[in-house]
GROMACS .gro file of C-alpha atoms in nm:
model
  256
    1MET     CA    1  -0.200   4.619  -6.049
    2ASN     CA    2  -0.054   4.313  -5.924
    3LYS     CA    3   0.147   4.073  -6.096
    4LEU     CA    4   0.096   3.714  -6.256
    5TRP     CA    5   0.350   3.535  -6.124
    6ALA     CA    6   0.393   3.319  -6.470
    7ALA     CA    7   0.489   2.898  -6.395
    8LEU     CA    8   0.786   2.726  -6.533
    9LEU     CA    9   0.746   2.572  -6.840
   10THR     CA   10   0.899   2.285  -6.996
   11VAL     CA   11   0.955   2.353  -7.400
   12CYS     CA   12   1.000   2.094  -7.627
   13PHE     CA   13   1.129   2.170  -7.974
   14VAL     CA   14   1.139   2.040  -8.323
   15GLY     CA   15   1.277   1.700  -8.344
   16ALA     CA   16   1.149   1.606  -7.960
   17GLY     CA   17   0.759   1.483  -8.059
   18CYS     CA   18   0.730   1.867  -8.166
   19ALA     CA   19   0.722   1.956  -8.487
   20GLY     CA   20   0.399   2.142  -8.626
   21THR     CA   21   0.342   1.808  -8.897
   22ALA     CA   22   0.268   1.638  -8.545
   23ARG     CA   23  -0.079   1.536  -8.407
   24LEU     CA   24  -0.188   1.851  -8.236
   25PRO     CA   25  -0.366   1.750  -7.851
   26ALA     CA   26  -0.691   1.770  -7.852
   27TRP     CA   27  -0.758   2.047  -7.621
   28ILE     CA   28  -0.587   2.337  -7.822
   29GLY     CA   29  -0.847   2.591  -7.918
   30LYS     CA   30  -1.035   2.472  -7.615
   31ASN     CA   31  -1.183   2.624  -7.322
   32TRP     CA   32  -1.458   2.397  -7.114
   33GLN     CA   33  -1.533   2.249  -6.717
   34GLU     CA   34  -1.461   1.897  -6.606
   35ASN     CA   35  -1.619   1.844  -6.293
   36GLU     CA   36  -1.482   2.113  -5.991
   37TYR     CA   37  -1.176   2.266  -6.262
   38PHE     CA   38  -1.213   2.513  -6.565
   39TYR     CA   39  -0.944   2.459  -6.827
   40PHE     CA   40  -0.823   2.773  -7.087
   41SER     CA   41  -0.623   2.698  -7.378
   42GLY     CA   42  -0.417   3.001  -7.524
   43ILE     CA   43  -0.179   3.025  -7.845
   44SER     CA   44   0.013   3.305  -7.894
   45ALA     CA   45   0.132   3.473  -8.286
   46PRO     CA   46   0.385   3.248  -8.465
   47THR     CA   47   0.776   3.415  -8.358
   48ALA     CA   48   1.097   3.286  -8.430
   49ASN     CA   49   1.148   3.301  -8.002
   50PRO     CA   50   0.985   2.962  -7.867
   51ALA     CA   51   1.006   3.148  -7.551
   52LEU     CA   52   0.862   3.461  -7.662
   53ALA     CA   53   0.584   3.142  -7.839
   54ARG     CA   54   0.539   3.022  -7.428
   55GLN     CA   55   0.479   3.345  -7.304
   56ASP     CA   56   0.239   3.457  -7.596
   57ALA     CA   57   0.084   3.191  -7.536
   58PHE     CA   58   0.020   3.192  -7.130
   59SER     CA   59  -0.094   3.576  -7.105
   60ASN     CA   60  -0.326   3.444  -7.398
   61ALA     CA   61  -0.445   3.180  -7.186
   62LEU     CA   62  -0.489   3.427  -6.878
   63ALA     CA   63  -0.678   3.634  -7.142
   64SER     CA   64  -0.939   3.373  -7.184
   65ALA     CA   65  -1.022   3.321  -6.778
   66SER     CA   66  -1.035   3.686  -6.706
   67GLU     CA   67  -1.277   3.696  -6.982
   68TYR     CA   68  -1.480   3.435  -6.824
   69LEU     CA   69  -1.451   3.608  -6.526
   70GLY     CA   70  -1.512   3.938  -6.612
   71THR     CA   71  -1.217   4.098  -6.633
   72ARG     CA   72  -0.897   4.191  -6.851
   73VAL     CA   73  -0.517   4.110  -6.906
   74TYR     CA   74  -0.227   4.372  -7.013
   75VAL     CA   75   0.025   4.235  -7.153
   76GLN     CA   76   0.330   4.487  -7.155
   77THR     CA   77   0.662   4.472  -7.310
   78GLN     CA   78   0.974   4.706  -7.243
   79SER     CA   79   1.279   4.724  -7.392
   80THR     CA   80   1.595   4.721  -7.130
   81LEU     CA   81   1.971   4.797  -7.247
   82SER     CA   82   2.237   4.503  -7.169
   83ASN     CA   83   2.510   4.690  -7.003
   84ALA     CA   84   2.761   4.423  -7.067
   85ARG     CA   85   2.680   4.329  -7.420
   86GLN     CA   86   2.431   4.673  -7.520
   87ASP     CA   87   2.196   4.387  -7.658
   88ILE     CA   88   1.880   4.545  -7.656
   89GLU     CA   89   1.647   4.360  -7.525
   90LEU     CA   90   1.218   4.247  -7.505
   91HIS     CA   91   1.083   4.184  -7.146
   92PHE     CA   92   0.722   4.074  -7.113
   93SER     CA   93   0.494   4.099  -6.784
   94ALA     CA   94   0.088   4.023  -6.767
   95GLU     CA   95  -0.151   4.204  -6.527
   96THR     CA   96  -0.477   4.187  -6.407
   97GLU     CA   97  -0.712   4.492  -6.394
   98ASP     CA   98  -0.860   4.360  -6.030
   99PHE     CA   99  -0.658   4.073  -5.886
  100LEU     CA  100  -0.304   3.772  -5.902
  101PHE     CA  101  -0.440   3.471  -6.025
  102LEU     CA  102  -0.277   3.299  -5.753
  103TYR     CA  103  -0.429   2.920  -5.842
  104GLY     CA  104  -0.389   2.822  -6.200
  105GLU     CA  105  -0.173   2.501  -6.315
  106VAL     CA  106   0.014   2.474  -6.672
  107LYS     CA  107  -0.135   2.170  -6.771
  108ASP     CA  108   0.055   2.113  -7.094
  109PHE     CA  109   0.202   2.284  -7.342
  110TYR     CA  110   0.323   2.238  -7.732
  111LEU     CA  111   0.514   2.430  -7.963
  112ALA     CA  112   0.480   2.357  -8.348
  113ARG     CA  113   0.664   2.456  -8.593
  114GLU     CA  114   0.526   2.574  -8.941
  115GLU     CA  115   0.855   2.714  -9.154
  116SER     CA  116   1.051   2.954  -8.949
  117SER     CA  117   0.797   3.046  -8.745
  118PHE     CA  118   0.678   2.928  -8.374
  119ILE     CA  119   0.354   2.833  -8.289
  120GLY     CA  120   0.239   2.774  -7.849
  121HIS     CA  121  -0.025   2.638  -7.751
  122LEU     CA  122  -0.010   2.602  -7.358
  123LEU     CA  123  -0.386   2.498  -7.109
  124LEU     CA  124  -0.388   2.596  -6.795
  125ALA     CA  125  -0.636   2.454  -6.524
  126PHE     CA  126  -0.805   2.643  -6.243
  127LYS     CA  127  -1.004   2.497  -5.983
  128LYS     CA  128  -1.391   2.630  -6.005
  129SER     CA  129  -1.398   2.745  -5.611
  130ASP     CA  130  -1.043   2.944  -5.703
  131LEU     CA  131  -1.257   3.135  -5.992
  132ASP     CA  132  -1.595   3.158  -5.770
  133ASN     CA  133  -1.402   3.341  -5.512
  134ALA     CA  134  -1.150   3.548  -5.743
  135GLN     CA  135  -1.528   3.696  -5.926
  136LYS     CA  136  -1.644   3.761  -5.536
  137THR     CA  137  -1.287   4.006  -5.510
  138ALA     CA  138  -1.304   4.162  -5.838
  139ALA     CA  139  -1.718   4.234  -5.748
  140ARG     CA  140  -1.583   4.446  -5.444
  141GLN     CA  141  -1.306   4.593  -5.531
  142LYS     CA  142  -1.535   4.718  -5.846
  143GLN     CA  143  -1.804   4.866  -5.590
  144GLN     CA  144  -1.490   5.026  -5.364
  145ALA     CA  145  -1.318   5.130  -5.753
  146ALA     CA  146  -1.681   5.310  -5.782
  147ARG     CA  147  -1.686   5.485  -5.467
  148LYS     CA  148  -1.319   5.590  -5.502
  149ARG     CA  149  -1.415   5.740  -5.858
  150GLN     CA  150  -1.760   5.928  -5.701
  151LYS     CA  151  -1.484   6.071  -5.390
  152ASN     CA  152  -1.201   6.162  -5.706
  153ALA     CA  153  -1.476   6.359  -5.907
  154ALA     CA  154  -1.620   6.630  -5.642
  155SER     CA  155  -1.271   6.645  -5.542
  156GLY     CA  156  -1.276   6.988  -5.766
  157PHE     CA  157  -1.118   7.088  -6.089
  158TRP     CA  158  -0.700   7.010  -6.201
  159LYS     CA  159  -0.475   7.008  -6.512
  160ILE     CA  160  -0.143   6.901  -6.586
  161VAL     CA  161   0.111   7.126  -6.634
  162PRO     CA  162   0.432   6.909  -6.779
  163PRO     CA  163   0.793   6.995  -6.901
  164ALA     CA  164   0.806   7.236  -7.150
  165ASP     CA  165   1.046   7.027  -7.333
  166TRP     CA  166   0.823   6.715  -7.289
  167GLU     CA  167   0.446   6.789  -7.330
  168ILE     CA  168   0.359   6.458  -7.433
  169LEU     CA  169   0.386   6.374  -7.100
  170ALA     CA  170   0.114   6.530  -6.961
  171GLY     CA  171  -0.188   6.302  -7.139
  172ALA     CA  172  -0.065   5.946  -6.996
  173VAL     CA  173  -0.108   6.116  -6.649
  174GLU     CA  174  -0.470   6.286  -6.763
  175LYS     CA  175  -0.638   6.001  -6.883
  176GLU     CA  176  -0.533   5.789  -6.633
  177LEU     CA  177  -0.679   6.069  -6.354
  178GLN     CA  178  -0.986   6.066  -6.585
  179ASN     CA  179  -1.058   5.718  -6.552
  180GLN     CA  180  -1.011   5.750  -6.187
  181GLY     CA  181  -1.348   5.990  -6.185
  182PHE     CA  182  -1.133   6.320  -6.155
  183GLN     CA  183  -1.169   6.648  -6.327
  184PHE     CA  184  -0.993   6.877  -6.552
  185ARG     CA  185  -1.075   7.197  -6.710
  186PRO     CA  186  -0.790   7.476  -6.863
  187LYS     CA  187  -0.824   7.655  -6.481
  188GLY     CA  188  -0.815   7.420  -6.276
  189GLN     CA  189  -0.586   7.303  -5.974
  190PRO     CA  190  -0.190   7.234  -6.087
  191LEU     CA  191  -0.062   6.890  -6.092
  192TYR     CA  192   0.347   6.971  -6.207
  193ILE     CA  193   0.582   6.711  -6.417
  194ARG     CA  194   0.920   6.809  -6.370
  195LEU     CA  195   1.251   6.638  -6.572
  196LEU     CA  196   1.490   6.632  -6.287
  197HIS     CA  197   1.770   6.523  -6.518
  198CYS     CA  198   1.833   6.405  -6.824
  199GLN     CA  199   2.164   6.169  -6.950
  200CYS     CA  200   2.245   6.087  -7.322
  201ASN     CA  201   2.512   5.813  -7.441
  202SER     CA  202   2.595   5.691  -7.802
  203LEU     CA  203   2.594   5.352  -7.886
  204PRO     CA  204   2.771   5.312  -8.217
  205ALA     CA  205   2.774   4.957  -8.266
  206TYR     CA  206   2.383   5.050  -8.344
  207LYS     CA  207   2.385   5.427  -8.478
  208LEU     CA  208   2.176   5.473  -8.157
  209GLN     CA  209   2.144   5.692  -7.860
  210SER     CA  210   1.999   5.593  -7.520
  211CYS     CA  211   1.865   5.836  -7.216
  212VAL     CA  212   1.759   5.832  -6.896
  213LEU     CA  213   1.541   6.034  -6.791
  214THR     CA  214   1.431   6.134  -6.405
  215VAL     CA  215   1.107   6.272  -6.366
  216HIS     CA  216   0.911   6.425  -6.092
  217MET     CA  217   0.540   6.313  -6.115
  218GLN     CA  218   0.239   6.498  -5.830
  219LEU     CA  219  -0.045   6.403  -5.837
  220PRO     CA  220  -0.355   6.533  -5.601
  221ALA     CA  221  -0.254   6.276  -5.317
  222GLN     CA  222   0.060   6.161  -5.397
  223GLN     CA  223   0.385   6.231  -5.532
  224TYR     CA  224   0.645   6.003  -5.769
  225THR     CA  225   1.008   6.015  -5.910
  226LEU     CA  226   1.072   5.783  -6.222
  227GLN     CA  227   1.357   5.716  -6.445
  228LEU     CA  228   1.262   5.622  -6.778
  229HIS     CA  229   1.452   5.495  -7.114
  230GLY     CA  230   1.454   5.580  -7.421
  231PHE     CA  231   1.687   5.432  -7.729
  232GLY     CA  232   1.679   5.617  -8.140
  233LYS     CA  233   1.885   5.739  -8.380
  234ASN     CA  234   1.718   6.064  -8.301
  235ARG     CA  235   1.500   6.281  -8.092
  236ALA     CA  236   1.133   6.156  -8.233
  237GLU     CA  237   1.302   5.760  -8.178
  238ILE     CA  238   1.389   5.820  -7.841
  239SER     CA  239   1.046   6.027  -7.747
  240ARG     CA  240   0.850   5.761  -7.828
  241ASP     CA  241   1.017   5.464  -7.680
  242VAL     CA  242   1.009   5.713  -7.361
  243LEU     CA  243   0.656   5.782  -7.363
  244GLY     CA  244   0.546   5.460  -7.390
  245GLU     CA  245   0.778   5.317  -7.066
  246TRP     CA  246   0.623   5.649  -6.869
  247GLU     CA  247   0.239   5.555  -6.991
  248ARG     CA  248   0.328   5.185  -6.874
  249GLU     CA  249   0.455   5.338  -6.543
  250VAL     CA  250   0.179   5.528  -6.463
  251GLU     CA  251  -0.077   5.326  -6.547
  252ARG     CA  252   0.126   5.096  -6.248
  253LEU     CA  253   0.118   5.278  -6.061
  254MET     CA  254  -0.198   5.400  -6.034
  255LYS     CA  255  -0.364   5.105  -6.021
  256GLU     CA  256  -0.160   4.975  -5.732
   0.00000   0.00000   0.00000
């Protein structure tokens, strides 16, 4: 799965002509074709952070373009810890199911304010010829994926064997392998997930624990070693955070 390269956007704030009471641009909420270009607009959810409003609007504009192309966009969030300030922050990334948008151009961005929240509106433009080529690429990749699923289904039956204390890691791997056509049975060939290392530290300022896990994952044709991070007040909260990152990483690796 390829990463989407987000364009640099200029954000305007209240007091600079972008107040919620100002006249909204005519393109908001519309998708249309004009000459050799297609235009797709996106709107963000209300947020107190203008940068997140911009990213959310950008991702939703991409989702509109992807719907036209018959593919999908995945938007992911991940919490990370700054060692310098011990700040927990969210990072966003967007990915397509089939291919990278290389030629999308941000034409406009409007930031509206409603009480204590910001709502972003973003307009993307794509050349019709680029979208046509992208559709052909998507169709070709889907045909290749179908042939790969048939081959995987013929490889026999498999089963996931997770670490004793981290059985929750098995589900994400089995799900993604099933999406690729692999079949599972209780007596299938074993695929081991092994916990190589786990280290947890206390964050007194936040009354949290921070844990780092090193996990080795065996697949039918490949092996990976991943580092997972989790934050929480107890084992249950840390496990949920680790599981979320694990699911994202497993999906990313299997779609590369």
